[in-house]
PDB file of C-alpha atoms in Angstrom:
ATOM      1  CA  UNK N  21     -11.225  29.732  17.172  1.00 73.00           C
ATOM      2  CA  UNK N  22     -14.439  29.561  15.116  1.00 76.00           C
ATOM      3  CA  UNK N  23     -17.465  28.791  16.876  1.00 80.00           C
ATOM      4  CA  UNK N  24     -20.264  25.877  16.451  1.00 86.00           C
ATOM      5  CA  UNK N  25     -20.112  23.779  13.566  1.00 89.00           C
ATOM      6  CA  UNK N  26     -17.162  25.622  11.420  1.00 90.00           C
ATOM      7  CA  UNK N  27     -14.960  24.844  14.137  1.00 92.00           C
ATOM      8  CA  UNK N  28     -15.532  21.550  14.445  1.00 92.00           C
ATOM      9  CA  UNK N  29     -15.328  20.854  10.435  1.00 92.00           C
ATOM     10  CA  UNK N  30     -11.970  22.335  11.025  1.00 93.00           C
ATOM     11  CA  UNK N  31     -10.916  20.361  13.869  1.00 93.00           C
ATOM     12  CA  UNK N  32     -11.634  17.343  11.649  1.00 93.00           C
ATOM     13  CA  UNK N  33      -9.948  18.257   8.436  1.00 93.00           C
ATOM     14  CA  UNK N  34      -6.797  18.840  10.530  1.00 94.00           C
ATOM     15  CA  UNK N  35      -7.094  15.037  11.913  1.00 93.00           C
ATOM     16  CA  UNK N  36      -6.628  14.189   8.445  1.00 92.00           C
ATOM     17  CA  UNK N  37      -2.321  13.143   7.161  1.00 90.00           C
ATOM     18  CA  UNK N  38      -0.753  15.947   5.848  1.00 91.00           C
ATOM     19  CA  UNK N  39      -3.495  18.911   6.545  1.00 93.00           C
ATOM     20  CA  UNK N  40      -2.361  21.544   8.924  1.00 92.00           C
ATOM     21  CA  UNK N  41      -4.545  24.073  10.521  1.00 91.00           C
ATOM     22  CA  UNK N  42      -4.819  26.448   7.987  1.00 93.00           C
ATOM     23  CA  UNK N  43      -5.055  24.196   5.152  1.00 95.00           C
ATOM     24  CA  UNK N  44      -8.150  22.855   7.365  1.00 94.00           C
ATOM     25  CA  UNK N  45      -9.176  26.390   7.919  1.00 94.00           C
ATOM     26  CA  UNK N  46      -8.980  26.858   3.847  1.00 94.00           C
ATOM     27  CA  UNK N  47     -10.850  23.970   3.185  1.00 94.00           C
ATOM     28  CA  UNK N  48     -13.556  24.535   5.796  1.00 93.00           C
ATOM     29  CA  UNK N  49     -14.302  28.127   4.054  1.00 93.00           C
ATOM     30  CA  UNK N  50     -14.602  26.783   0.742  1.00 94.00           C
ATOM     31  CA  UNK N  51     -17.280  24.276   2.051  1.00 92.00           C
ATOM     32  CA  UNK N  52     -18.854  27.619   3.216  1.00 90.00           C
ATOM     33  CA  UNK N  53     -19.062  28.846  -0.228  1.00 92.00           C
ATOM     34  CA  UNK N  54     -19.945  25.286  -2.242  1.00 92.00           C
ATOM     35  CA  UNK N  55     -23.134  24.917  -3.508  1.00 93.00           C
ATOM     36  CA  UNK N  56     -25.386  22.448  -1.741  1.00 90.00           C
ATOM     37  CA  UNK N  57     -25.665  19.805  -4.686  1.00 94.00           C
ATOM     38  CA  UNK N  58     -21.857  19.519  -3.912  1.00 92.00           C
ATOM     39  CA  UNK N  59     -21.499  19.119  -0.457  1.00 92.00           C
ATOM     40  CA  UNK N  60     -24.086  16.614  -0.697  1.00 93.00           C
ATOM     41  CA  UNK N  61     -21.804  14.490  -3.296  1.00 94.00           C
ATOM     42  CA  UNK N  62     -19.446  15.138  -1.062  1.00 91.00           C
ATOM     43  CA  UNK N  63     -21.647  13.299   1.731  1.00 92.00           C
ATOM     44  CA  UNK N  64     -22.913  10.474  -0.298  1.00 92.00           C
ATOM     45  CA  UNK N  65     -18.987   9.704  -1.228  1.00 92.00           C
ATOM     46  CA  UNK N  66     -17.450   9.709   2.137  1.00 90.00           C
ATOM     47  CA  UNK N  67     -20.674   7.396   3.137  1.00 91.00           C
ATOM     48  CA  UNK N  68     -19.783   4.966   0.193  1.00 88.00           C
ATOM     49  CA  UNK N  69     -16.231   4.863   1.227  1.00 86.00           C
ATOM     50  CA  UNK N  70     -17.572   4.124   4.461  1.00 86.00           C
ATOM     51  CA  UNK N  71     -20.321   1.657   4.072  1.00 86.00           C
ATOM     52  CA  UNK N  72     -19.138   0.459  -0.069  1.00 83.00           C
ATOM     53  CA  UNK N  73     -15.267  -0.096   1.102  1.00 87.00           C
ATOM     54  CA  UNK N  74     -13.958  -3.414   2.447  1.00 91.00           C
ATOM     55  CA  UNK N  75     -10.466  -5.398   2.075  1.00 93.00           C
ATOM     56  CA  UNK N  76      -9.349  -8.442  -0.452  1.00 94.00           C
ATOM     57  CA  UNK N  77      -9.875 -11.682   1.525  1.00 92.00           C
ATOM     58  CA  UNK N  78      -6.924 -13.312  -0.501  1.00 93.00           C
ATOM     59  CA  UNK N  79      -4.285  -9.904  -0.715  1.00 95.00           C
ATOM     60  CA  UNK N  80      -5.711  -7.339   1.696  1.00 95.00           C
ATOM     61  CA  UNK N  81      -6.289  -4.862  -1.415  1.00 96.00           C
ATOM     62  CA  UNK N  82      -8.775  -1.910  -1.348  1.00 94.00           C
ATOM     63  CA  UNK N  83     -12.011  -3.877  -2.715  1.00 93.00           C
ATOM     64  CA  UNK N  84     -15.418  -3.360  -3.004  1.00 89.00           C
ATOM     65  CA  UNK N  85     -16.179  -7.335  -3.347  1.00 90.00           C
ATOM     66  CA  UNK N  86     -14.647  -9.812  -1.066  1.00 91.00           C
ATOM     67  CA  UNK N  87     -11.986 -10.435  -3.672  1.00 93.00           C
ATOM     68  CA  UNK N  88     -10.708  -7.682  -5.770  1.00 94.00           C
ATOM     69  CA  UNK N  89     -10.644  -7.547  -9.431  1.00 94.00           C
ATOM     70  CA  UNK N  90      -6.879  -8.345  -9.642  1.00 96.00           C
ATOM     71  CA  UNK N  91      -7.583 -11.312  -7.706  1.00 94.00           C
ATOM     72  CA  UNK N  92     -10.346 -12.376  -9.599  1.00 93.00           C
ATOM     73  CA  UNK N  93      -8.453 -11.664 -12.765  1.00 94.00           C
ATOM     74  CA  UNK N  94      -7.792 -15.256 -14.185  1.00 90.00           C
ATOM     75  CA  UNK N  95      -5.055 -13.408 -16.939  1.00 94.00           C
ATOM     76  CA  UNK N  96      -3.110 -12.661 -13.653  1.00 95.00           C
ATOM     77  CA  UNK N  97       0.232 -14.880 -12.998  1.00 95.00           C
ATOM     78  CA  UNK N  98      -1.401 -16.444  -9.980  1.00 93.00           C
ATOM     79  CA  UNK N  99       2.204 -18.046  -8.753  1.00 94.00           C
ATOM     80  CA  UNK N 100       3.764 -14.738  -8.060  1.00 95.00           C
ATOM     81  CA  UNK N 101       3.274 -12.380  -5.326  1.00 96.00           C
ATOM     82  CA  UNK N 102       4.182  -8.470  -5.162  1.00 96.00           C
ATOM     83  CA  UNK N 103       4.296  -7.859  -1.447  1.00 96.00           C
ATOM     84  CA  UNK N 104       3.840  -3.665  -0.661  1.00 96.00           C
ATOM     85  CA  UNK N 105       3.090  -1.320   2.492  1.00 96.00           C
ATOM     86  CA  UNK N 106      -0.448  -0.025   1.198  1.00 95.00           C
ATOM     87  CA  UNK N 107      -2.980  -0.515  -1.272  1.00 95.00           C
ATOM     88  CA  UNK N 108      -2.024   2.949  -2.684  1.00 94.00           C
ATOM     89  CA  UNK N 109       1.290   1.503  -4.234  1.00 94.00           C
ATOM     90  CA  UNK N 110      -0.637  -1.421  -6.460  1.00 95.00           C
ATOM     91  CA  UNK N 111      -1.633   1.627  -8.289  1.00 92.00           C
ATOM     92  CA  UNK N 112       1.924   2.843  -9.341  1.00 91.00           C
ATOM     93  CA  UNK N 113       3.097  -0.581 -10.193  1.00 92.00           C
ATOM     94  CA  UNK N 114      -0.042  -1.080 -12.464  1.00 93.00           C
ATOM     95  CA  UNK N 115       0.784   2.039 -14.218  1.00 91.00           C
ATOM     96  CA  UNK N 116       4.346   0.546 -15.613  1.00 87.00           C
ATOM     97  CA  UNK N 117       2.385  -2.063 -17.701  1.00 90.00           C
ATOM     98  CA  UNK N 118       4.909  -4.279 -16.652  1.00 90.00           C
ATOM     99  CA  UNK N 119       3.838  -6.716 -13.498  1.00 93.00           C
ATOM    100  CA  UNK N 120       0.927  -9.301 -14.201  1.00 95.00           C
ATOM    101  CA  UNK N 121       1.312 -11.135 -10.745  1.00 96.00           C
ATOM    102  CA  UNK N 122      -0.650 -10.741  -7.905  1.00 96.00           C
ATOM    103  CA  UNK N 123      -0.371  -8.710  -4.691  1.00 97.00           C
ATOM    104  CA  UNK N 124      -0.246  -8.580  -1.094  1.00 97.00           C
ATOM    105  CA  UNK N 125      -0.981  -5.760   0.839  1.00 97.00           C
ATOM    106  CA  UNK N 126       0.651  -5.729   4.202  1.00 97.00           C
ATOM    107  CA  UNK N 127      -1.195  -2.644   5.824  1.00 96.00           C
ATOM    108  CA  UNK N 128       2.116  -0.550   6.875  1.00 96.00           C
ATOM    109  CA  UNK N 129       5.975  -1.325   7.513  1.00 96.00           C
ATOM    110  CA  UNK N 130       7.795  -1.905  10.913  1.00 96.00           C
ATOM    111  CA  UNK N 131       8.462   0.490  12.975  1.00 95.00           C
ATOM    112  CA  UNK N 132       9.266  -0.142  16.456  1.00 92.00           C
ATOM    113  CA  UNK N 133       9.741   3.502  17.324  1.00 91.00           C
ATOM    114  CA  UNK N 134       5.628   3.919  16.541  1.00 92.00           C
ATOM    115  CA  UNK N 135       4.818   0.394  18.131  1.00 94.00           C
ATOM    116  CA  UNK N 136       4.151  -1.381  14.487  1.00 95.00           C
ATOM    117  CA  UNK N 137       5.856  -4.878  15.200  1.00 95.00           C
ATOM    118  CA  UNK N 138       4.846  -8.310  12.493  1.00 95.00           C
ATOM    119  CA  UNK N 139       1.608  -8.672  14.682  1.00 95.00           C
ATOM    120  CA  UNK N 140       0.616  -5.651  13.017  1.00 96.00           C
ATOM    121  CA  UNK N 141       0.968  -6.141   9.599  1.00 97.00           C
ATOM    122  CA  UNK N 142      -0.708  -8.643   7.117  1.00 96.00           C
ATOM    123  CA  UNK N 143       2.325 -10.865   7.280  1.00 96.00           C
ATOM    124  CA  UNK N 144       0.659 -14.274   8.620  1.00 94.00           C
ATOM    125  CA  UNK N 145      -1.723 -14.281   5.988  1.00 94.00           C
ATOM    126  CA  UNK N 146       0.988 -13.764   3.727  1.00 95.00           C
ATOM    127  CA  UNK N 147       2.494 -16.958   5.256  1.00 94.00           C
ATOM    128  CA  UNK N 148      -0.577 -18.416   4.803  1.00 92.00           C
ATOM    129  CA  UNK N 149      -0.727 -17.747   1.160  1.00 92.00           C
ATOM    130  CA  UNK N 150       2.643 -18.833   0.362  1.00 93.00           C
ATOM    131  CA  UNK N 151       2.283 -21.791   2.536  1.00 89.00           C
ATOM    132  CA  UNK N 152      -1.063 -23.199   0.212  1.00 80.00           C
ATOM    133  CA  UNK N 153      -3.490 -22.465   3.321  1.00 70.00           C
ATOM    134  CA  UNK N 154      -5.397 -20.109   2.074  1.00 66.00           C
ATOM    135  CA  UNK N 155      -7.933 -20.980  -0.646  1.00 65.00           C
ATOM    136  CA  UNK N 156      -7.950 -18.628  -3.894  1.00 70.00           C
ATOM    137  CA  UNK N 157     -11.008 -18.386  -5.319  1.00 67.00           C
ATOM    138  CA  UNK N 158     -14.473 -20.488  -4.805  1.00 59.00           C
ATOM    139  CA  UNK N 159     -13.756 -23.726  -5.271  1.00 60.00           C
ATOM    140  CA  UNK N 160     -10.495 -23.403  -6.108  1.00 71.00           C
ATOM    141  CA  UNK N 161      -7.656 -24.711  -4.571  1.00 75.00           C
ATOM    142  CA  UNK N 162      -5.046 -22.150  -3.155  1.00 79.00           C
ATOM    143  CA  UNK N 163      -2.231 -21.829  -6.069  1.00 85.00           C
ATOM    144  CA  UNK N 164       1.555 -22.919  -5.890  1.00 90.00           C
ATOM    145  CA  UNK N 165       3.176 -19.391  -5.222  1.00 93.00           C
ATOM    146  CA  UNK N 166       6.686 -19.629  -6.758  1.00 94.00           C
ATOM    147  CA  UNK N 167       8.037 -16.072  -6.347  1.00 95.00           C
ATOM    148  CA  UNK N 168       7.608 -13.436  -3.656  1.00 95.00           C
ATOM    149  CA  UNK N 169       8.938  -9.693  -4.266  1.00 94.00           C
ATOM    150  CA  UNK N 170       9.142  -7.702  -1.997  1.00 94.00           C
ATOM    151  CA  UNK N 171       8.597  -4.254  -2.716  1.00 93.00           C
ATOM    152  CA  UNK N 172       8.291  -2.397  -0.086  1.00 92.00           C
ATOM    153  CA  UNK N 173       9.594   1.306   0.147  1.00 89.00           C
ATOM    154  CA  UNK N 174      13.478   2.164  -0.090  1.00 83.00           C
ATOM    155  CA  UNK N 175      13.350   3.442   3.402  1.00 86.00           C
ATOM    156  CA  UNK N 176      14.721   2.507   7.009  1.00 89.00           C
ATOM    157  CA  UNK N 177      11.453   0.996   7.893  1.00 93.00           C
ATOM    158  CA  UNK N 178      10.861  -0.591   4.377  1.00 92.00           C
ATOM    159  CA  UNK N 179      14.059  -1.823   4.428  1.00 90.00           C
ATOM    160  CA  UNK N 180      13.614  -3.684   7.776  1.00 94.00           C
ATOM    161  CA  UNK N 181      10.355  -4.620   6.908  1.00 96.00           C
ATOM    162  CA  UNK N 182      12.318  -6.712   3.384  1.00 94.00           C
ATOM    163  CA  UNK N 183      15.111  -7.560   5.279  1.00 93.00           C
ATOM    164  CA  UNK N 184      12.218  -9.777   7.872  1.00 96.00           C
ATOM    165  CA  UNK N 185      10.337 -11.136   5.888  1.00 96.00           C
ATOM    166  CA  UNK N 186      13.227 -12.592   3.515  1.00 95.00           C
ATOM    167  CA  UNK N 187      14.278 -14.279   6.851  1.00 95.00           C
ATOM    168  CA  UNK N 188      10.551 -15.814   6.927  1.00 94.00           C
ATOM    169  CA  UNK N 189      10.037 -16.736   3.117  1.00 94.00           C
ATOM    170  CA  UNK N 190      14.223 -18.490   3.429  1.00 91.00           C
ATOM    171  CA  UNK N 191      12.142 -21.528   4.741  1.00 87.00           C
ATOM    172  CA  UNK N 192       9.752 -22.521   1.345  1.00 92.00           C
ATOM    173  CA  UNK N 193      11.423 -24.919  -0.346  1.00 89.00           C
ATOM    174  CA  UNK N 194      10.896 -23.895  -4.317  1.00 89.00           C
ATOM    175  CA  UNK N 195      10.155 -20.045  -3.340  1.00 93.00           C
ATOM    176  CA  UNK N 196      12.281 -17.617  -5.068  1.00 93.00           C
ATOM    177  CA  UNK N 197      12.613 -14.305  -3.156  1.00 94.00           C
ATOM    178  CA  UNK N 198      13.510 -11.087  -5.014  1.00 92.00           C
ATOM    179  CA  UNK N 199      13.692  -7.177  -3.796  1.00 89.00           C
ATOM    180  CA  UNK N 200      12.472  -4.480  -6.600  1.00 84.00           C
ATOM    181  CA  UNK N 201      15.810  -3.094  -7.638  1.00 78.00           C
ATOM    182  CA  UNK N 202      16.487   0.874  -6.689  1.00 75.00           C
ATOM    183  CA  UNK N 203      19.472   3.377  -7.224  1.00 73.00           C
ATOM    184  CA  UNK N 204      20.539   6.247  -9.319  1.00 69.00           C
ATOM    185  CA  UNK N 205      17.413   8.077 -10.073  1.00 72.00           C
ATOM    186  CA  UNK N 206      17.574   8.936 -14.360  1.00 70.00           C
ATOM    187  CA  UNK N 207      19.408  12.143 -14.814  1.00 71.00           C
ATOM    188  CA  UNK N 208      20.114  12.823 -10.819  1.00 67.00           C
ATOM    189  CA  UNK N 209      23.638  13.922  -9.970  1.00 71.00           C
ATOM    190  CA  UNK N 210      25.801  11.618  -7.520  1.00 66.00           C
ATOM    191  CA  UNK N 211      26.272  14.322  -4.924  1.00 72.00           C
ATOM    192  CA  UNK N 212      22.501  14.673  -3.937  1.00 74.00           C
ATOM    193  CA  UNK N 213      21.712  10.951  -3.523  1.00 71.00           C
ATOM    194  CA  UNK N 214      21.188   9.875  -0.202  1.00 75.00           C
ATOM    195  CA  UNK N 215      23.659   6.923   1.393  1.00 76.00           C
ATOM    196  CA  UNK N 216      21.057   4.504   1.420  1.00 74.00           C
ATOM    197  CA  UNK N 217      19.995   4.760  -2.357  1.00 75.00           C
ATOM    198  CA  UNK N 218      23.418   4.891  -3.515  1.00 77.00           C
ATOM    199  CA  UNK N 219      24.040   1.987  -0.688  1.00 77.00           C
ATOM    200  CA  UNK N 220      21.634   0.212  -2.880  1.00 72.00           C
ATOM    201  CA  UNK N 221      22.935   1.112  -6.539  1.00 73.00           C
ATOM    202  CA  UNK N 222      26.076  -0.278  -5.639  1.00 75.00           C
ATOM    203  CA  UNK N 223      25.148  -3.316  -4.137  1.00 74.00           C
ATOM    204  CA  UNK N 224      22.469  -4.386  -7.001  1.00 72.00           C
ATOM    205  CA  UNK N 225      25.173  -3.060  -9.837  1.00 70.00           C
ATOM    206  CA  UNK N 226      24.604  -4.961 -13.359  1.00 63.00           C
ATOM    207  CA  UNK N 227      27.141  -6.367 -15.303  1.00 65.00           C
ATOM    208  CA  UNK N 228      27.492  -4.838 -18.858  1.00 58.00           C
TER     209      UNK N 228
END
């Protein structure tokens, strides 16, 4: 135990996912050593993340306006809707060049062991979306959604997160529902894949 000020600086790095103590400790001593310019950047961004930061009124993405610049992106397939956990993973689709949709950010996955039931998630407003109740933009009247994919993370909570909401979306009339396709990873050896991905390779298998 540090005393004063160091200590605490620690105490609150290790409240942060995925820092232990002594990566808190680490980072707390390098502060020590920073010049003051820095830790004063360092200040004014953590402010603008707190006071700059808010959420997408139509998908619930990371924004800095009241709609973000994917919604507002009139190029975007406004009909189609790529549901994920967090804003985080709008940034690795983007990446593939390959999705011009829009998105819908549901703030987590179910888990009932850590008390995250529907009521926690985005889901209603999802609903709402799909079910022409929200409005898109000013003025303009909330789009026909005609496909919903889910892509939410190829684990035991993602999977029961896809598995609910396909039970929800069975109800549109018109809606097509589809699941991002996962399996084999390229070049990985059968032996080390897990039974759920291969679970999943077999059962979305394409014809050649």
């Amino acid at each position: 135990m540090f005393e004063g000020p160091l200590q605490d600086l620690i105490d609150e790095f290790s409240r942060l996912p995925g820092v232990g103590p002594k990566s808190a400790q680490r980072i707390a001593f390098h502060l020590l050593k920073t010049d003051p310019e820095d830790i004063d950047r360092l200040r004014a961004a953590l402010a603008a993340v707190r006071d700059g930061v808010t959420f997408c009124r139509i998908c619930n993405n990371v924004s800095r306006e009241e709609v973000c610049r994917i919604c507002a992106d009139s190029g975007r397939d406004k009909g189609t809707i790529c549901v994920v956990e967090d804003a985080k993973d709008i940034q690795v689709i983007e990446r593939t060049g390959e999705y011009r949709g829009r998105y819908h950010v549901l703030g987590g996955s179910l888990d009932p062991l850590a008390n995250v039931g529907p009521k926690d998630l985005a889901i209603s407003a999802l609903l709402q979306r799909i079910g022409g109740v929200l409005q898109d933009l000013e003025g303009d009247e909330a789009p026909e959604i005609t496909e919903v994919i889910l892509a939410t993370d190829p684990d035991t909570e993602g999977e029961a997160t896809s598995s609910y909401l396909a039970r929800l979306l069975k109800d549109f009339p018109n809606l097509t529902v589809s699941r991002l396709a996962s399996g084999m990873p390229l070049g990985g050896d059968l032996e080390f894949v897990d039974e759920l991905t291969l679970s999943r390779a077999l059962s979305g298998r394409l014809k050649l």
